Tab-separated table of C-alpha atoms in Angstrom:
chain	number	residue	atom	x	y	z
A	249	MET	CA	18.195	-11.544	11.146
A	250	LYS	CA	20.553	-14.526	11.161
A	251	LYS	CA	19.535	-18.066	10.282
A	252	LYS	CA	19.190	-20.301	13.336
A	253	LYS	CA	22.085	-22.736	13.710
A	254	VAL	CA	20.702	-26.236	14.253
A	255	PRO	CA	23.230	-28.415	16.087
A	256	SER	CA	24.518	-31.634	14.544
A	257	MET	CA	26.962	-34.269	15.771
A	258	VAL	CA	27.622	-35.234	12.153
A	259	LYS	CA	30.144	-33.295	10.053
A	260	ASP	CA	29.248	-34.603	6.587
A	261	GLN	CA	27.148	-31.757	5.110
A	262	GLN	CA	25.615	-33.923	2.374
A	263	LEU	CA	24.518	-36.510	4.918
A	264	ILE	CA	23.124	-33.796	7.179
A	265	LYS	CA	21.121	-32.400	4.247
A	266	HIS	CA	19.793	-35.854	3.295
A	267	ARG	CA	18.819	-36.851	6.830
A	268	ARG	CA	17.147	-33.547	7.532
A	269	GLU	CA	15.150	-33.765	4.307
A	270	GLN	CA	13.875	-37.170	5.460
A	271	MET	CA	13.110	-35.666	8.864
A	272	ILE	CA	11.211	-32.738	7.343
A	273	GLN	CA	8.991	-34.972	5.218
A	274	GLY	CA	8.285	-37.282	8.138
A	275	ALA	CA	7.481	-34.348	10.401
A	276	ILE	CA	5.142	-32.746	7.851
A	277	THR	CA	3.140	-35.980	7.628
A	278	LEU	CA	2.836	-36.225	11.408
A	279	PHE	CA	2.217	-32.529	12.067
A	280	LYS	CA	-0.624	-32.612	9.532
A	281	GLU	CA	-2.210	-35.631	11.224
A	282	LYS	CA	-1.570	-34.845	14.897
A	283	GLY	CA	-0.209	-31.326	15.178
A	284	TYR	CA	3.217	-30.302	16.426
A	285	HIS	CA	2.564	-30.544	20.164
A	286	ARG	CA	1.047	-34.048	20.039
A	287	THR	CA	3.868	-35.443	17.897
A	288	THR	CA	6.898	-36.920	19.664
A	289	THR	CA	10.478	-36.963	18.426
A	290	ARG	CA	10.351	-40.767	18.553
A	291	GLU	CA	7.424	-40.713	16.130
A	292	ILE	CA	9.276	-38.292	13.849
A	293	ALA	CA	12.299	-40.594	13.836
A	294	LYS	CA	10.170	-43.635	12.993
A	295	GLU	CA	8.289	-41.801	10.225
A	296	SER	CA	11.618	-40.601	8.838
A	297	GLY	CA	13.010	-44.132	8.695
A	298	PHE	CA	15.638	-44.089	11.429
A	299	SER	CA	16.075	-44.452	15.207
A	300	ILE	CA	15.576	-41.798	17.862
A	301	GLY	CA	19.322	-41.917	18.509
A	302	THR	CA	20.050	-41.139	14.874
A	303	LEU	CA	17.528	-38.297	14.949
A	304	TYR	CA	19.396	-36.569	17.757
A	305	GLU	CA	22.644	-36.775	15.797
A	306	TYR	CA	21.165	-34.152	13.453
A	307	ILE	CA	19.108	-31.907	15.756
A	308	GLY	CA	19.116	-30.701	19.349
A	309	SER	CA	15.370	-30.642	20.074
A	310	LYS	CA	11.887	-31.072	18.601
A	311	GLU	CA	11.774	-27.302	18.137
A	312	ASP	CA	14.695	-27.683	15.726
A	313	VAL	CA	12.564	-30.007	13.591
A	314	LEU	CA	9.754	-27.451	13.429
A	315	TYR	CA	12.236	-24.745	12.494
A	316	LEU	CA	13.676	-26.941	9.716
A	317	VAL	CA	10.158	-27.636	8.421
A	318	CYS	CA	9.169	-23.945	8.297
A	319	ASP	CA	12.485	-22.836	6.817
A	320	SER	CA	12.358	-25.582	4.185
A	321	VAL	CA	8.786	-24.827	3.150
A	322	TYR	CA	9.476	-21.103	2.753
A	323	GLU	CA	12.594	-21.861	0.705
A	324	GLU	CA	10.718	-24.289	-1.524
A	325	VAL	CA	7.806	-21.888	-2.047
A	326	ARG	CA	10.235	-19.107	-2.988
A	327	THR	CA	12.265	-21.383	-5.296
A	328	ARG	CA	9.169	-22.663	-7.109
A	329	LEU	CA	7.716	-19.175	-7.356
A	330	ASP	CA	10.943	-17.835	-8.879
A	331	SER	CA	11.040	-20.709	-11.384
A	332	LEU	CA	7.500	-19.994	-12.597
A	333	ILE	CA	7.930	-16.264	-13.132
A	334	ASP	CA	8.902	-15.268	-16.668
A	335	THR	CA	11.458	-12.491	-16.213
A	336	GLU	CA	10.638	-11.139	-19.689
A	337	SER	CA	7.098	-10.251	-18.648
A	338	VAL	CA	6.500	-6.636	-17.652
A	339	GLY	CA	3.785	-4.450	-16.181
A	340	LEU	CA	0.337	-5.878	-15.666
A	341	ASP	CA	1.243	-9.145	-17.424
A	342	ARG	CA	4.061	-9.706	-14.937
A	343	LEU	CA	1.815	-8.958	-11.962
A	344	LYS	CA	-0.839	-11.392	-13.204
A	345	LEU	CA	1.854	-14.013	-13.804
A	346	ILE	CA	3.201	-13.585	-10.264
A	347	ILE	CA	-0.302	-13.994	-8.810
A	348	THR	CA	-0.950	-17.071	-10.948
A	349	SER	CA	2.434	-18.563	-10.050
A	350	LEU	CA	1.869	-17.970	-6.338
A	351	PHE	CA	-1.522	-19.677	-6.435
A	352	ASN	CA	-0.039	-22.615	-8.383
A	353	VAL	CA	2.697	-23.065	-5.785
A	354	MET	CA	0.161	-22.934	-2.956
A	355	ASP	CA	-1.804	-25.648	-4.738
A	356	GLU	CA	1.259	-27.847	-5.326
A	357	MET	CA	2.425	-27.518	-1.707
A	358	GLN	CA	-0.921	-27.557	0.086
A	359	ASP	CA	0.078	-29.924	2.889
A	360	GLU	CA	3.418	-28.236	3.552
A	361	VAL	CA	1.943	-24.730	3.566
A	362	LEU	CA	-0.944	-25.761	5.813
A	363	VAL	CA	1.401	-27.322	8.367
A	364	MET	CA	3.754	-24.348	8.285
A	365	TYR	CA	1.086	-21.740	8.965
A	366	GLN	CA	-0.625	-23.846	11.605
A	367	GLU	CA	2.556	-24.495	13.573
A	368	VAL	CA	4.804	-21.465	12.975
A	369	LYS	CA	3.495	-19.908	16.207
A	370	SER	CA	5.207	-22.716	18.131
A	371	LEU	CA	8.683	-21.721	16.960
A	372	PRO	CA	11.061	-20.468	19.656
A	373	LYS	CA	11.270	-16.689	19.950
A	374	GLU	CA	14.770	-16.499	18.533
A	375	ALA	CA	13.795	-18.426	15.365
A	376	LEU	CA	10.383	-16.924	14.603
A	377	PRO	CA	11.571	-13.515	13.255
A	378	TYR	CA	13.954	-15.187	10.776
A	379	VAL	CA	11.221	-17.439	9.376
A	380	LEU	CA	8.617	-14.680	9.161
A	381	LYS	CA	11.120	-12.432	7.405
A	382	LYS	CA	10.971	-14.853	4.468
A	383	GLU	CA	7.259	-14.227	4.027
A	384	VAL	CA	7.884	-10.485	4.187
A	385	ALA	CA	10.441	-10.923	1.386
A	386	MET	CA	7.931	-12.781	-0.799
A	387	THR	CA	5.305	-10.128	-0.175
A	388	ALA	CA	7.844	-7.468	-1.151
A	389	ILE	CA	8.274	-9.112	-4.573
A	390	ILE	CA	4.542	-8.793	-5.171
A	391	GLU	CA	4.495	-5.234	-3.889
A	392	GLN	CA	7.285	-4.211	-6.249
A	393	ALA	CA	5.473	-5.810	-9.189
A	394	ILE	CA	2.387	-3.763	-8.285
A	395	LYS	CA	4.395	-0.541	-8.075
A	396	ASP	CA	6.107	-1.284	-11.392
A	397	CYS	CA	2.702	-1.246	-13.072
A	398	ARG	CA	2.303	2.423	-12.179
A	399	GLU	CA	5.176	3.557	-14.389
A	400	PRO	CA	3.286	3.135	-17.668
A	401	GLY	CA	0.085	4.270	-15.944
A	402	VAL	CA	-1.425	0.827	-15.803
A	403	LEU	CA	-2.493	1.014	-12.154
A	404	THR	CA	-3.789	3.978	-10.211
A	405	ILE	CA	-2.618	3.101	-6.718
A	406	SER	CA	-0.713	4.733	-3.832
A	407	ASP	CA	2.251	3.231	-1.991
A	408	LYS	CA	0.085	2.256	0.974
A	409	GLU	CA	-2.518	0.727	-1.302
A	410	ALA	CA	0.210	-1.239	-3.102
A	411	THR	CA	1.457	-2.588	0.237
A	412	LEU	CA	-2.023	-3.651	1.287
A	413	MET	CA	-2.751	-5.177	-2.104
A	414	ALA	CA	0.449	-7.254	-1.894
A	415	HIS	CA	-0.639	-8.646	1.465
A	416	ASN	CA	-4.125	-9.296	0.059
A	417	ILE	CA	-2.609	-11.312	-2.789
A	418	MET	CA	-0.569	-13.401	-0.324
A	419	VAL	CA	-3.690	-14.077	1.744
A	420	LYS	CA	-5.719	-15.056	-1.333
A	421	GLY	CA	-3.002	-17.545	-2.245
A	422	GLN	CA	-3.019	-18.977	1.276
A	423	MET	CA	-6.810	-19.131	1.219
A	424	TRP	CA	-6.668	-21.729	-1.548
A	425	THR	CA	-4.836	-23.936	0.964
A	426	PHE	CA	-6.787	-23.101	4.113
A	427	ARG	CA	-10.247	-23.223	2.501
A	428	ARG	CA	-9.617	-25.971	-0.038
A	429	TRP	CA	-12.128	-28.255	1.704
A	430	ALA	CA	-14.878	-25.868	0.554
A	431	LEU	CA	-13.409	-24.159	-2.523
A	432	LYS	CA	-12.530	-27.344	-4.418
A	433	HIS	CA	-16.232	-28.183	-4.725
A	434	SER	CA	-16.983	-24.918	-6.530
A	435	PHE	CA	-13.815	-23.897	-8.401
A	436	THR	CA	-10.936	-25.286	-10.358
A	437	LEU	CA	-7.611	-23.639	-9.554
A	438	LYS	CA	-7.766	-21.704	-12.842
A	439	GLU	CA	-11.289	-20.454	-12.125
A	440	TYR	CA	-10.279	-19.409	-8.625
A	441	THR	CA	-7.185	-17.617	-9.941
A	442	ASP	CA	-8.986	-15.801	-12.759
A	443	ILE	CA	-11.777	-14.576	-10.486
A	444	GLN	CA	-9.360	-13.457	-7.766
A	445	ILE	CA	-7.245	-11.517	-10.275
A	446	LYS	CA	-10.382	-9.819	-11.583
A	447	MET	CA	-11.496	-8.905	-8.063
A	448	LEU	CA	-8.033	-7.818	-6.894
A	449	LEU	CA	-7.304	-5.598	-9.893
A	450	GLY	CA	-10.809	-4.494	-10.826
A	451	GLY	CA	-10.795	-1.352	-8.707
A	452	VAL	CA	-7.282	-0.136	-9.474
A	453	VAL	CA	-6.640	-0.797	-13.174
A	454	SER	CA	-6.531	2.451	-15.133
A	455	GLU	CA	-9.511	3.057	-17.402
A	456	GLN	CA	-7.425	2.909	-20.573
A	457	MET	CA	-6.321	-0.618	-19.622
A	458	SER	CA	-9.810	-1.926	-18.835
């Protein structure tokens, strides 16, 4: 699935990158407050610090802004996740580290993640598969880490169970963002993470590892 090409009248790639970063941050603020459909391109331009005319030098439509927001958030989540994972860790330690890192990233990027998941459904049909493929790729990293734990006999789990567990882990990470209004009154992030790891792995960790 190819990346969507967002039109630009400007040729300077560094300037395009800078302006679009401003646009993304402005859009995230507005989408969080008003939602995608109630936000106008004029408002996005103003929040980003430039005119509506300048805005349209870097995009073709409001849908392009939403696409840039979703693509940027996925890229940032993946980059931060990769930076937190110690490549020297193996087995169950690596899986726990990946879960912890994912939850930390979800906490750090709460606003961005919330906006992305609320508005991704509004992406045009040609852009949606590309963006969703990025989440599939992140889930695949978790799934592989789960399967790697089976080699030394750490986890007793089938391929299908590993796939479902990977999706469960992604959802638990997202839950910290979507349910933060309630969870933050009862748990610190560390408490939430430790309890979720215990619940996620409790039924599949081999007896000798318990």
